[in-house]
Coordinates of C-alpha atoms in Angstrom, one line a residue:
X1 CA -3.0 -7.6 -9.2
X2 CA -5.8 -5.3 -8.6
X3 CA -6.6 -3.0 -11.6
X4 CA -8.3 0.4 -9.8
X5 CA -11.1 0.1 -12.0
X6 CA -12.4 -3.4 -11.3
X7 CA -14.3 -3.3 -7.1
X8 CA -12.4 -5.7 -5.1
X9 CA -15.2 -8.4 -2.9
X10 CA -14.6 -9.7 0.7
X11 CA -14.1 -13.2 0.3
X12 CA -17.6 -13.9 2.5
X13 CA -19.6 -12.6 -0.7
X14 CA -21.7 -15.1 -2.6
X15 CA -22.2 -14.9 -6.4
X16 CA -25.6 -13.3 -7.2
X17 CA -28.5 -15.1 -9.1
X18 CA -28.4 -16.5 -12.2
X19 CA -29.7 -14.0 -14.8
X20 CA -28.1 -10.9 -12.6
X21 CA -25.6 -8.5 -13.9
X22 CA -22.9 -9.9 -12.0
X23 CA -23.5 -13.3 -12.5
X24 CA -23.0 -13.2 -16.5
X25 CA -19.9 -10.8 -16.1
X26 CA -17.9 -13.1 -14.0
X27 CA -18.8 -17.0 -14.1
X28 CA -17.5 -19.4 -11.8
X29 CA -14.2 -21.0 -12.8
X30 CA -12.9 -24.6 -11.5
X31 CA -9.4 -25.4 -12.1
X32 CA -7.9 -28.7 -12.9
X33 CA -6.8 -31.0 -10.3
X34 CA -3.2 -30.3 -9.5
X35 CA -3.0 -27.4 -11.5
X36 CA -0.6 -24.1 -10.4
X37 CA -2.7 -21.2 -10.7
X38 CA -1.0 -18.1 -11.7
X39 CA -1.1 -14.5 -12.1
X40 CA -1.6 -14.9 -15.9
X41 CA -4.7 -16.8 -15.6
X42 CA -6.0 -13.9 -13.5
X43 CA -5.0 -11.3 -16.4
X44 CA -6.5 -13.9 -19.1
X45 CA -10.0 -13.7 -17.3
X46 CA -10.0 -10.1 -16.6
X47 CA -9.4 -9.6 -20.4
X48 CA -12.1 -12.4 -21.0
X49 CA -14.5 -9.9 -18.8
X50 CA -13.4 -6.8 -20.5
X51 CA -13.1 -8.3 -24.7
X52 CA -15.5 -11.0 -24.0
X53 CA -15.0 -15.0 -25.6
X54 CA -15.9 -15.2 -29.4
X55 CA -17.2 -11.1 -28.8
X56 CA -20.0 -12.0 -25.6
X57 CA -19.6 -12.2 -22.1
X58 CA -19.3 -16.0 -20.7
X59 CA -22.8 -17.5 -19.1
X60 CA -23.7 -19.8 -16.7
X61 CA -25.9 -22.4 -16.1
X62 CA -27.5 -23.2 -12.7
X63 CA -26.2 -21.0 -9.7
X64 CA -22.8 -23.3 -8.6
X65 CA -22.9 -25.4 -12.0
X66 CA -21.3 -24.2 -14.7
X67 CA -22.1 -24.3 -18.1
X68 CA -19.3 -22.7 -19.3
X69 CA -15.7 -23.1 -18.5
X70 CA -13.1 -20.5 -20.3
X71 CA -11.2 -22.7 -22.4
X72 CA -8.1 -20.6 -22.8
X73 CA -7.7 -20.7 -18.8
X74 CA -8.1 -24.5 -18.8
X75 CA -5.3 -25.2 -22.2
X76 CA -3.1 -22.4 -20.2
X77 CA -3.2 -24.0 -16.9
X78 CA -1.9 -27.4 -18.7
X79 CA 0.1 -26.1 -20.6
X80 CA 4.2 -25.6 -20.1
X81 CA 5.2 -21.8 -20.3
X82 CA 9.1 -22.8 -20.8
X83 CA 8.2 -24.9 -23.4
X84 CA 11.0 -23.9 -26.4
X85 CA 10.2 -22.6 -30.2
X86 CA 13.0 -23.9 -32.9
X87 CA 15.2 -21.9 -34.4
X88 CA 12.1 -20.0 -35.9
X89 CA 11.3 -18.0 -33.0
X90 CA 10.3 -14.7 -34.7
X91 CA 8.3 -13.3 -37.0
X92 CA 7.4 -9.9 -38.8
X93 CA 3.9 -11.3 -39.8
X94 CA 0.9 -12.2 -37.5
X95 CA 1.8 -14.2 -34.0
X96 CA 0.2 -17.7 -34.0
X97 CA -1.8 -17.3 -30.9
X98 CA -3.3 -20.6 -31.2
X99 CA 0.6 -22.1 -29.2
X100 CA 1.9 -20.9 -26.3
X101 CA 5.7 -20.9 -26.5
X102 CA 8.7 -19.2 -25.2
X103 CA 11.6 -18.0 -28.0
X104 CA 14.8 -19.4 -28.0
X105 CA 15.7 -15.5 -29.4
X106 CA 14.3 -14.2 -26.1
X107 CA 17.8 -14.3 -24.1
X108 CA 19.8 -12.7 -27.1
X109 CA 17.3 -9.7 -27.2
X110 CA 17.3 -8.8 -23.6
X111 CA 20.8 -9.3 -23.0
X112 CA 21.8 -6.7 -26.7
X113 CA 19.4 -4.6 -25.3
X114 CA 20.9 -4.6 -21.4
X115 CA 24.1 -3.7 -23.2
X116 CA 22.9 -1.0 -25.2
X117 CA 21.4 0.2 -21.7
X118 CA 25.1 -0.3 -20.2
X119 CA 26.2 2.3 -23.1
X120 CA 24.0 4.5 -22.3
X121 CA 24.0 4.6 -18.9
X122 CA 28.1 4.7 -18.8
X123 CA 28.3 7.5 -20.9
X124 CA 25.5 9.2 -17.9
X125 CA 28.3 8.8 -14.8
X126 CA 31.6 9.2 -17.1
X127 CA 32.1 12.8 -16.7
X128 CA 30.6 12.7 -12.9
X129 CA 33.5 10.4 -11.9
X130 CA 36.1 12.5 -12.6
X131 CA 34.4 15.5 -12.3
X132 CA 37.5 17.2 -10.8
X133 CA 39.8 16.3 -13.6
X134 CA 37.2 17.3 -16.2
X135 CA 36.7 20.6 -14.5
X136 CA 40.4 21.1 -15.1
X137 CA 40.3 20.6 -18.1
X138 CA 37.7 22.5 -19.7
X139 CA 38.3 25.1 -16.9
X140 CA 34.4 25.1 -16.1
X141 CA 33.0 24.7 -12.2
X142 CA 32.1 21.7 -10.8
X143 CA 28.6 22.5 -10.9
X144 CA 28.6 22.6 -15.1
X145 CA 30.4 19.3 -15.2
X146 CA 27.3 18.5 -12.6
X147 CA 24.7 19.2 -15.2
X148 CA 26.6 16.4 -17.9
X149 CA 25.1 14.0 -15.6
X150 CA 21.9 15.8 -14.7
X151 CA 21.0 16.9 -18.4
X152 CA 20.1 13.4 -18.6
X153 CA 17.1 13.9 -16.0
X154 CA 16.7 17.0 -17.3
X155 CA 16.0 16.0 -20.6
X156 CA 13.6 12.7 -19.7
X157 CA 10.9 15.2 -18.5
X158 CA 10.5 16.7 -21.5
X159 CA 10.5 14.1 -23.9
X160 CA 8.7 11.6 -21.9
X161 CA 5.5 11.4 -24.4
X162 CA 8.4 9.6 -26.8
X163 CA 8.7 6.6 -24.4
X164 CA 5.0 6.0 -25.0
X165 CA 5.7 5.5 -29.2
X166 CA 7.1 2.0 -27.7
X167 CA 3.3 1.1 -28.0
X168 CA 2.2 2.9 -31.2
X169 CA 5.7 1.7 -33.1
X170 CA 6.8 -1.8 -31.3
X171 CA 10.3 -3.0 -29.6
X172 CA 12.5 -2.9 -32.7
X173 CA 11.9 0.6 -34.1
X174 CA 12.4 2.0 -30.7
X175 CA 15.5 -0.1 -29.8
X176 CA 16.5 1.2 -33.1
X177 CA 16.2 4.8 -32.7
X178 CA 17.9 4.6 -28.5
X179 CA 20.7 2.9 -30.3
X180 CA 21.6 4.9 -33.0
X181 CA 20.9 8.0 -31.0
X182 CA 23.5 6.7 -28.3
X183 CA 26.0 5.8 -31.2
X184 CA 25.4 9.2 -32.6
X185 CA 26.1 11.2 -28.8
X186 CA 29.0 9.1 -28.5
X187 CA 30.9 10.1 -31.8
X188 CA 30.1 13.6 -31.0
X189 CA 32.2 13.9 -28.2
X190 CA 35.4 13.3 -29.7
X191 CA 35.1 17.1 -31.3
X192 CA 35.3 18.0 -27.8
X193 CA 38.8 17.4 -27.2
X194 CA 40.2 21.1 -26.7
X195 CA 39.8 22.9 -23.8
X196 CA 37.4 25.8 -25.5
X197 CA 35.0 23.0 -26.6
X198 CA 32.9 22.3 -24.3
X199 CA 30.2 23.4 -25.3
X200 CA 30.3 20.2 -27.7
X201 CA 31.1 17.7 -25.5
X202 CA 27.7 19.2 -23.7
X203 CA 25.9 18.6 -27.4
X204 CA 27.1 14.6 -27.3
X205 CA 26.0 14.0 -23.9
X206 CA 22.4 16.0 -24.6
X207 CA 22.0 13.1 -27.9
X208 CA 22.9 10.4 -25.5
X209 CA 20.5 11.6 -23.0
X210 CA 17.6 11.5 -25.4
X211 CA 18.5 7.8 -26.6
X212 CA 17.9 7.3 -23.1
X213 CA 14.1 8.5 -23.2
X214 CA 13.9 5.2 -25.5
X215 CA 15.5 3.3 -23.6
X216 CA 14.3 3.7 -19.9
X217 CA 10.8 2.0 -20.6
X218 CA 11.7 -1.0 -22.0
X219 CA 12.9 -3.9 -19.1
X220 CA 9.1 -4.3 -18.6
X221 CA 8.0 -4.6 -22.3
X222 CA 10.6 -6.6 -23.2
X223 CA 9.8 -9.1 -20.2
X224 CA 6.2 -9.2 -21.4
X225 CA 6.4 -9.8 -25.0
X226 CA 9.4 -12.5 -25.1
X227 CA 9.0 -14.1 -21.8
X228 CA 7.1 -16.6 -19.7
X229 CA 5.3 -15.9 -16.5
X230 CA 7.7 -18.2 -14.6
X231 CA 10.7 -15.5 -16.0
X232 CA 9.2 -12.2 -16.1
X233 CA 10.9 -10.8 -12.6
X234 CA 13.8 -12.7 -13.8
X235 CA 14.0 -11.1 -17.5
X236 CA 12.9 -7.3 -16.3
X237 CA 16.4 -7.7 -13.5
X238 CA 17.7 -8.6 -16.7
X239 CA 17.1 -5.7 -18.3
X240 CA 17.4 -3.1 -15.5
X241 CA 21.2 -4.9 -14.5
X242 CA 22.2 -3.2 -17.9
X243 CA 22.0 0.3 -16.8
X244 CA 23.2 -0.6 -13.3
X245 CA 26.6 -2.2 -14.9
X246 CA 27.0 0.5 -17.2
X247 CA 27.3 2.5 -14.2
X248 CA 29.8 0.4 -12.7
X249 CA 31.9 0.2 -15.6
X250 CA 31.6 4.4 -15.6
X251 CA 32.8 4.2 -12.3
X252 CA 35.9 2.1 -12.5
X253 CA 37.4 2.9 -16.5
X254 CA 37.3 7.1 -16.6
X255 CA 39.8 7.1 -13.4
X256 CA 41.9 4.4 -14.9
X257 CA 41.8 5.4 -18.3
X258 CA 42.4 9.2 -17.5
X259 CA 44.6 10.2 -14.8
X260 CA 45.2 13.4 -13.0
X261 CA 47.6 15.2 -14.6
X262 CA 48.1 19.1 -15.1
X263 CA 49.4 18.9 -18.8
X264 CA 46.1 19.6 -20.9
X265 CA 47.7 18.0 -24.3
X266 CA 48.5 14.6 -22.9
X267 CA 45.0 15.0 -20.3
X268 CA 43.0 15.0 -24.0
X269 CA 45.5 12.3 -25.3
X270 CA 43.9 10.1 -22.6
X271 CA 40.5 11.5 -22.9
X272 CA 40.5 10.6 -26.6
X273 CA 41.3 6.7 -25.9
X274 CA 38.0 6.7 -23.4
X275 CA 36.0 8.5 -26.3
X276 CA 37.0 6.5 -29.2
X277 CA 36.4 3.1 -26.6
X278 CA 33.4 4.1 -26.0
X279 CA 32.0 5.0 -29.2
X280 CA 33.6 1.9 -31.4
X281 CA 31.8 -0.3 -28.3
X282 CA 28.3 1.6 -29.3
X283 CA 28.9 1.1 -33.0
X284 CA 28.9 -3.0 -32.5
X285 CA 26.0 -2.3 -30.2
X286 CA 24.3 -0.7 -33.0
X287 CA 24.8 -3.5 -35.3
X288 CA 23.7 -5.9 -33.0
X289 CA 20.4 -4.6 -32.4
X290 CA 19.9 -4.7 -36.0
X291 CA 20.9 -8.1 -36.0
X292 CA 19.1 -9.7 -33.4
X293 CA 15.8 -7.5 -32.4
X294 CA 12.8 -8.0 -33.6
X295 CA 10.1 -7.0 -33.3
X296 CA 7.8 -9.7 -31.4
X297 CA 8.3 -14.0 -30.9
X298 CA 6.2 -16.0 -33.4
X299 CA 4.3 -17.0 -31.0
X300 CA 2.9 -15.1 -27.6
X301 CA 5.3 -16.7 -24.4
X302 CA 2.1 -16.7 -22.4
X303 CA -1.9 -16.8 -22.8
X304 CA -2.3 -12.9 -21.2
X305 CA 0.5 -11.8 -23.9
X306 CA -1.2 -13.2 -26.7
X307 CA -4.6 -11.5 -25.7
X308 CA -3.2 -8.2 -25.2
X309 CA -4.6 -5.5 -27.2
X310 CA -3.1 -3.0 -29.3
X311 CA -2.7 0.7 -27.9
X312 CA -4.2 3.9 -29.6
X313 CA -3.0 7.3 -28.8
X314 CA -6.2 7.7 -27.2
X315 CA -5.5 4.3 -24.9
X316 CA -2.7 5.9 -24.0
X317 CA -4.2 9.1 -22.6
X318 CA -6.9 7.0 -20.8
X319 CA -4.6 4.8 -19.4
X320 CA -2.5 8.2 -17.9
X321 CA -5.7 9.1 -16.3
X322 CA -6.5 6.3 -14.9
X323 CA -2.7 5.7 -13.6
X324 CA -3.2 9.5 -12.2
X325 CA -6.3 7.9 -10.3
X326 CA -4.9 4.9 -8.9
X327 CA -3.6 6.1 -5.6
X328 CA -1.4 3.3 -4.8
X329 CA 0.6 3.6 -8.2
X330 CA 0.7 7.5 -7.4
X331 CA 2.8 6.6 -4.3
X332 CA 4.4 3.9 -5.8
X333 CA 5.9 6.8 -8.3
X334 CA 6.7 9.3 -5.5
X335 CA 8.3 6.6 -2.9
X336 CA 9.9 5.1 -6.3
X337 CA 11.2 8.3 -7.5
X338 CA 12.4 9.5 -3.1
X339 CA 15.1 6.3 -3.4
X340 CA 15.9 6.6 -7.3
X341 CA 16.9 10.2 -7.1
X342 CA 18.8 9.9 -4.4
X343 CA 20.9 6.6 -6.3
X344 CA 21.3 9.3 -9.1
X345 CA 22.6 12.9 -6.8
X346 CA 24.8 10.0 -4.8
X347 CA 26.4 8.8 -8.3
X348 CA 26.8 12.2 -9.5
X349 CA 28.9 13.2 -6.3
X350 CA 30.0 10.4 -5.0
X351 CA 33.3 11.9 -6.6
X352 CA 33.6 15.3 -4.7
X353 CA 32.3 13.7 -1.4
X354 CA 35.0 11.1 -1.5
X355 CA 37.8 13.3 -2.2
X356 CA 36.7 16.3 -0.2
X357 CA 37.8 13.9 2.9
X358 CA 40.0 11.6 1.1
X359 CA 42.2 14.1 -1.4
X360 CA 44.1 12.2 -4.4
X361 CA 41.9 9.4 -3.9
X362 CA 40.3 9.2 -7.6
X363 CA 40.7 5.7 -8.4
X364 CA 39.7 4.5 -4.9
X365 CA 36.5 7.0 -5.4
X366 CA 35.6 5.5 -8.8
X367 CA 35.9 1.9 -7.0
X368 CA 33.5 2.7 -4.4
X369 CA 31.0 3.7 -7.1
X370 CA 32.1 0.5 -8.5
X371 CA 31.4 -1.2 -4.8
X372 CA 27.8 0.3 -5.1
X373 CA 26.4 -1.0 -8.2
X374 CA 27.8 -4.4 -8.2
X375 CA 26.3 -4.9 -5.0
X376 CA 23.2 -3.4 -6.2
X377 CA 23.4 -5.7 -9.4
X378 CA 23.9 -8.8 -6.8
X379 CA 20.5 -7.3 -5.2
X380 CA 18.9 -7.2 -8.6
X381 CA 19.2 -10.6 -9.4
X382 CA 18.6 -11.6 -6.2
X383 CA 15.2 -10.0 -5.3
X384 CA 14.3 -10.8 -9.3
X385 CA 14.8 -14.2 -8.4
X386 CA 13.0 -13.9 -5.2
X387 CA 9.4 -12.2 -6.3
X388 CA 9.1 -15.2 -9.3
X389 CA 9.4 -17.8 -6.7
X390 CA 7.5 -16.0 -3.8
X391 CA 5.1 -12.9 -5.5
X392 CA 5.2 -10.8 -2.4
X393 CA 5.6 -7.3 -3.6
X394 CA 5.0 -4.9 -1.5
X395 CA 6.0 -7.2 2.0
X396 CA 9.6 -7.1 -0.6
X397 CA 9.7 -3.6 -1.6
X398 CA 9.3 -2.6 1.9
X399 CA 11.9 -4.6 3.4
X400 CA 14.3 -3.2 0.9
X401 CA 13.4 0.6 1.1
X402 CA 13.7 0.1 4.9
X403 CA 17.4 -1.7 4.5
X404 CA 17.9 1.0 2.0
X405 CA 17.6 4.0 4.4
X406 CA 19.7 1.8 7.1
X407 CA 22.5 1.6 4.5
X408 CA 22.1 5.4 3.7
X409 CA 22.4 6.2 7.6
X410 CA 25.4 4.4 8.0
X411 CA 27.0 5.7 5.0
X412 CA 26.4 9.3 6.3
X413 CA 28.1 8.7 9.3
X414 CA 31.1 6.6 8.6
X415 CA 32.3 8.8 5.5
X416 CA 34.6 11.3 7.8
X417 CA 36.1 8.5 9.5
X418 CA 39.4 8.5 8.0
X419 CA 39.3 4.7 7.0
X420 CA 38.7 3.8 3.3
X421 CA 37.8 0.3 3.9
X422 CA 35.1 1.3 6.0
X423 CA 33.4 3.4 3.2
X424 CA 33.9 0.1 0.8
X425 CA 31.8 -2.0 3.1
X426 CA 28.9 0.8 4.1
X427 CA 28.6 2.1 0.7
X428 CA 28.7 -1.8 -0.4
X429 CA 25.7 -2.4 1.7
X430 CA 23.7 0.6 1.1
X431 CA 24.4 -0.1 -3.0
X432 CA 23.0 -3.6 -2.3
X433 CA 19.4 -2.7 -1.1
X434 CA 19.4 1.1 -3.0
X435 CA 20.5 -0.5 -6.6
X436 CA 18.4 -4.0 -6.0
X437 CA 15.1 -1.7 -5.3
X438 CA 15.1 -0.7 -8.7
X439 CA 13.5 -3.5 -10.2
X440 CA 11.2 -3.8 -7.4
X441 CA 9.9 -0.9 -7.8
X442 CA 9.4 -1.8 -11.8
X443 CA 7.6 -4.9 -11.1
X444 CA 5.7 -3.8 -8.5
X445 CA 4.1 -1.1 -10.5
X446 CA 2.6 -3.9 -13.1
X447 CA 1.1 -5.6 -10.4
X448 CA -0.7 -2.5 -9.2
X449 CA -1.7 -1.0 -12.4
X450 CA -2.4 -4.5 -15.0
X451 CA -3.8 -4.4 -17.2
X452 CA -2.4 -0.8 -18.1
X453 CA 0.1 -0.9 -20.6
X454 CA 3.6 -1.4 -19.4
X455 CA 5.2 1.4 -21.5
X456 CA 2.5 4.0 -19.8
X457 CA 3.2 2.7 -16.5
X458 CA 7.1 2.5 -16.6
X459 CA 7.7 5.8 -18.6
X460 CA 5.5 7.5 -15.7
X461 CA 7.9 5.4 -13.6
X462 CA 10.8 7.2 -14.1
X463 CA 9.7 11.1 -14.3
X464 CA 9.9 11.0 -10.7
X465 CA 13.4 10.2 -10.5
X466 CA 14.5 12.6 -12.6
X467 CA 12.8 15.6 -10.8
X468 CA 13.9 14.5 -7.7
X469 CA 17.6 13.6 -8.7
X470 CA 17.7 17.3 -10.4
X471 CA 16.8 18.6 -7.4
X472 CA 18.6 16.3 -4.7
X473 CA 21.8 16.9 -7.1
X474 CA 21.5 20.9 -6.7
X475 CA 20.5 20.8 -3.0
X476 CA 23.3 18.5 -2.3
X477 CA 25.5 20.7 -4.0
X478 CA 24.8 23.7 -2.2
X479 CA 25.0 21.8 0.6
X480 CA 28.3 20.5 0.3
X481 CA 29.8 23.7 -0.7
X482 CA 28.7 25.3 2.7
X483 CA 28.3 22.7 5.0
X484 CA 30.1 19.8 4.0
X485 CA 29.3 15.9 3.3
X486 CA 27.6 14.8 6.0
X487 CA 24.6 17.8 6.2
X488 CA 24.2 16.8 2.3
X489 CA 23.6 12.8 3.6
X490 CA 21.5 13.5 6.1
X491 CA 19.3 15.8 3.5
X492 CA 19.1 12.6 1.8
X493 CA 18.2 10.3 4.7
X494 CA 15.4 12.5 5.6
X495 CA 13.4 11.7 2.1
X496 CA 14.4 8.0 2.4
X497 CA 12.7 8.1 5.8
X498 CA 9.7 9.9 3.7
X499 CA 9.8 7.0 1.0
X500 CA 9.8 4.2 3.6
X501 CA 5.9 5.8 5.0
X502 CA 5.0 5.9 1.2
X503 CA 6.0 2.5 0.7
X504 CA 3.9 1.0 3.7
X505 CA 1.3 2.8 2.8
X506 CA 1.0 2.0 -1.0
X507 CA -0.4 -1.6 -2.4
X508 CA -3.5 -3.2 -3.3
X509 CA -6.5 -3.1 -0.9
X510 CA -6.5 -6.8 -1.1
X511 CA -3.9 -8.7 -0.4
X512 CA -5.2 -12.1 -1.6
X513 CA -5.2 -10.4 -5.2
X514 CA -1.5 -11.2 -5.2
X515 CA -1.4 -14.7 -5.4
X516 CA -3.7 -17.6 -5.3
X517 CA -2.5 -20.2 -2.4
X518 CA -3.2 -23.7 -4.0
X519 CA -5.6 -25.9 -2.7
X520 CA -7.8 -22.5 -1.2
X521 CA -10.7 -20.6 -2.3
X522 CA -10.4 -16.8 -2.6
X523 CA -12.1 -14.0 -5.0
X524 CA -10.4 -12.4 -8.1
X525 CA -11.9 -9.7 -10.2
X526 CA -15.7 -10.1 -8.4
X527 CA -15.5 -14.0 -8.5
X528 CA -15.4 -17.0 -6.9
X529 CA -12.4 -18.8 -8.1
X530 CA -12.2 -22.9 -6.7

């Protein structure tokens, strides 16, 4: 991708003559015959620009002749990125960044920390779907047992400049503290089981929430430090299908686990089991990411990784400005938050919209939450899969968004119908392109903002959402309690239509900085590239 700072050339240009400004800054590169260029090699000479080879810029020889030829580009074009470490695979001391090599490790550590996401992110919805029953209960409105869920975007604002210690302090020590934090929220709760305490079950969820801020900005770090560039999209759906199948799960266990009944002593007999599962599961979880986390591979999984730079406070601020500059990452973030907050006010009432026209209906409502996210986890892997074989992000985002509001329409006008079935399959569909934009959205950001760190760029990521969720979630609310369901969709479809312009008009000013067709000649970073 296109960093902001760095002036993107019409492909027409010629280098300038030898001795100019331009012409030591960015030499003239020829690949190896047969060779696949790649993204990375991109990154690995913009960071030759910036750091300079053995501390100097590269030179050149006579104008079209080089004299020069980066030698990390040329090892990392021949080399294999899925090429496997031994059982070695990490390290507390320094990386080896002499060997490229992916870590056997790598798959254990994103899929203990896409569970400890799935913690987390059930622990968000479990209140929301069976927010009638827990209104009961602790004979509160519907709006407090509303603000369980939304404390959780309430709370991200806030605390956001914590994400960024994923930089200053590394993977383990964060994954750490979001772990123990979750464990922590989720013992809480079970002091919550009278009717007069709910005050405390609001302290648990407000722990859980902040174990969350950790959490939230890892999927891209994680995909940069222990995987290849040939797994990236693949590791970060990874990652993100955590938090969308801890949703799922919230959906589908609270109504099962916790029926509808009047009697308050058997109601937190049932409640209990649900707390106790739920807090033994984050326990192991706990363990686990003391266990198997660490902090980076031995060696860097690709030649970009391994050059990276380590980021200052002051980096940090820099690279907030600089994001703040970047127009297309600025709508990125607002068209990013438009679709995100309305997957989080549509999770927290999917409940009361589904039994406002289908009364009694509990269980079936907790399945069509159930219905969203595992079609949107089917769309996860599915457009993860897509954008490493095909790196068209933005023509990909766009599609989605658009299928996205489609879904959304449809939704909105089939709920009333009377016909359960029919919700499963809209809801089903909208879930699929709504849930599966997620990681777009994650992955697309990177390729608009490199070589900011991903930490910045992600945590900045997901303020958006939050603000917008807080306030679709209360606007909805109001809505539904005067107007019904279907006014509080359509309130909803009308920023989806909002994030769909966004989209189309977000993306780097050239489009050839994507990808580099093989056997063509194109520009990248200022220079001619053959």
């Amino acid at each position: 991708s296109l960093p902001s700072q760095v002036p993107a050339r019409d492909p027409q240009d010629r280098p300038s003559p030898q001795g100019s400004k331009e012409h030591s800054e960015f030499p003239r590169l020829r690949f190896t015959p047969g060779a696949q260029p790649d993204r990375e090699i991109h990154k690995c000479l913009f960071l030759s620009k910036v750091q300079g080879e053995s501390g100097s810029p590269a030179k050149l020889g006579k104008v079209g002749k080089p004299s020069w030829i980066p030698q990390k580009a040329v090892v990392m074009v021949n080399e294999d990125p899925n090429q496997q470490e031994g059982d070695d695979s990490s390290s507390s001391g320094p990386e080896d960044l002499s060997v490229i090599k992916v870590s056997k490790r790598r798959w254990a550590v994103v899929l203990v920390f896409s569970c400890s996401s799935m913690c987390n992110a059930f622990q968000w919805i479990q209140y929301g779907s069976i927010n009638n029953i827990f209104m009961n209960f602790y004979g509160v409105s519907a709006f407090a047992i509303d603000w369980l869920s939304m404390c959780y975007m309430l709370t991200y604002i806030p605390l956001l400049p914590l994400s960024w210690l994923l930089e200053k302090f590394g993977l383990r020590t964060i994954a750490l503290t979001g772990s123990v934090l979750n464990c922590l929220g989720a013992w809480v709760k079970l002091g919550s089981l009278k009717p007069n305490l709910f005050p405390v079950t609001v302290l648990g969820q407000v722990i859980c929430s902040v174990a969350q801020v950790f959490i939230l900005g890892m999927p891209s770090r994680i995909a940069s430090v222990w995987f290849g560039p040939n797994e990236v999209s693949t590791a970060c759906s990874i990652a993100v299908l955590g938090n969308q199948l801890g949703i799922a799960i919230g959906f589908l266990v609270p109504p099962v686990l916790v029926p509808n009944i009047q009697d308050r002593d058997k109601l937190a007999y049932h409640i209990s089991i649900m707390f106790y599962i739920i807090g033994g599961v984050a326990t192991l979880l706990f363990i686990l990411v003391i266990i198997v986390f660490k902090e980076k591979p031995k060696h860097p999984p690709s030649r970009a990784q391994s050059q990276k730079p380590a980021l200052t406070s002051s980096d940090a601020l820099s690279a907030i400005i600089r994001l703040f500059k970047n127009l297309n990452f600025v709508l990125l973030v607002i068209s990013y938050g438009l679709n995100a907050g309305a997957l989080y006010a549509l999770c927290t009432l999917l409940n009361r919209m589904v039994i406002l026209h289908y009364p009694g209906e509990e269980v079936n409502a907790g399945r069509i939450g159930l219905t969203i996210i595992i079609a949107g986890i089917l769309g996860t892997v599915i457009t993860g899969i897509w954008l490493d074989k095909t790196k068209t992000y933005k023509e990909t985002t766009l599609v989605v968004y658009i299928m996205t509001l489609v879904g959304m329409v449809v939704y909105t006008f089939t709920l009333n119908l009377g016909h359960l079935w029919v919700v499963f399959i809209t809801t089903g569909t909208m879930g699929f392109f709504m849930t599966g934009y997620l990681p777009l959205g994650f992955e697309f950001a990177v390729e608009l903002t490199y070589p900011e760190p991903e930490a910045v760029s992600a945590s900045l990521l997901n303020v958006c959402p939050q603000v917008f969720g807080i306030m679709f979630t209360i606007s909805q609310d109001q809505i539904i309690g005067k107007y019904g369901a279907m006014p509080a969709n359509i309130f909803l479809c009308v920023f989806l239509t909002l994030g769909v312009v966004l989209t189309g008009e977000s993306g780097p000013q050239d489009k050839m900085a994507l990808r580099l067709p093989m056997g063509l000649c194109c520009w990248q970073f200022g220079s001619p590239v053959s």
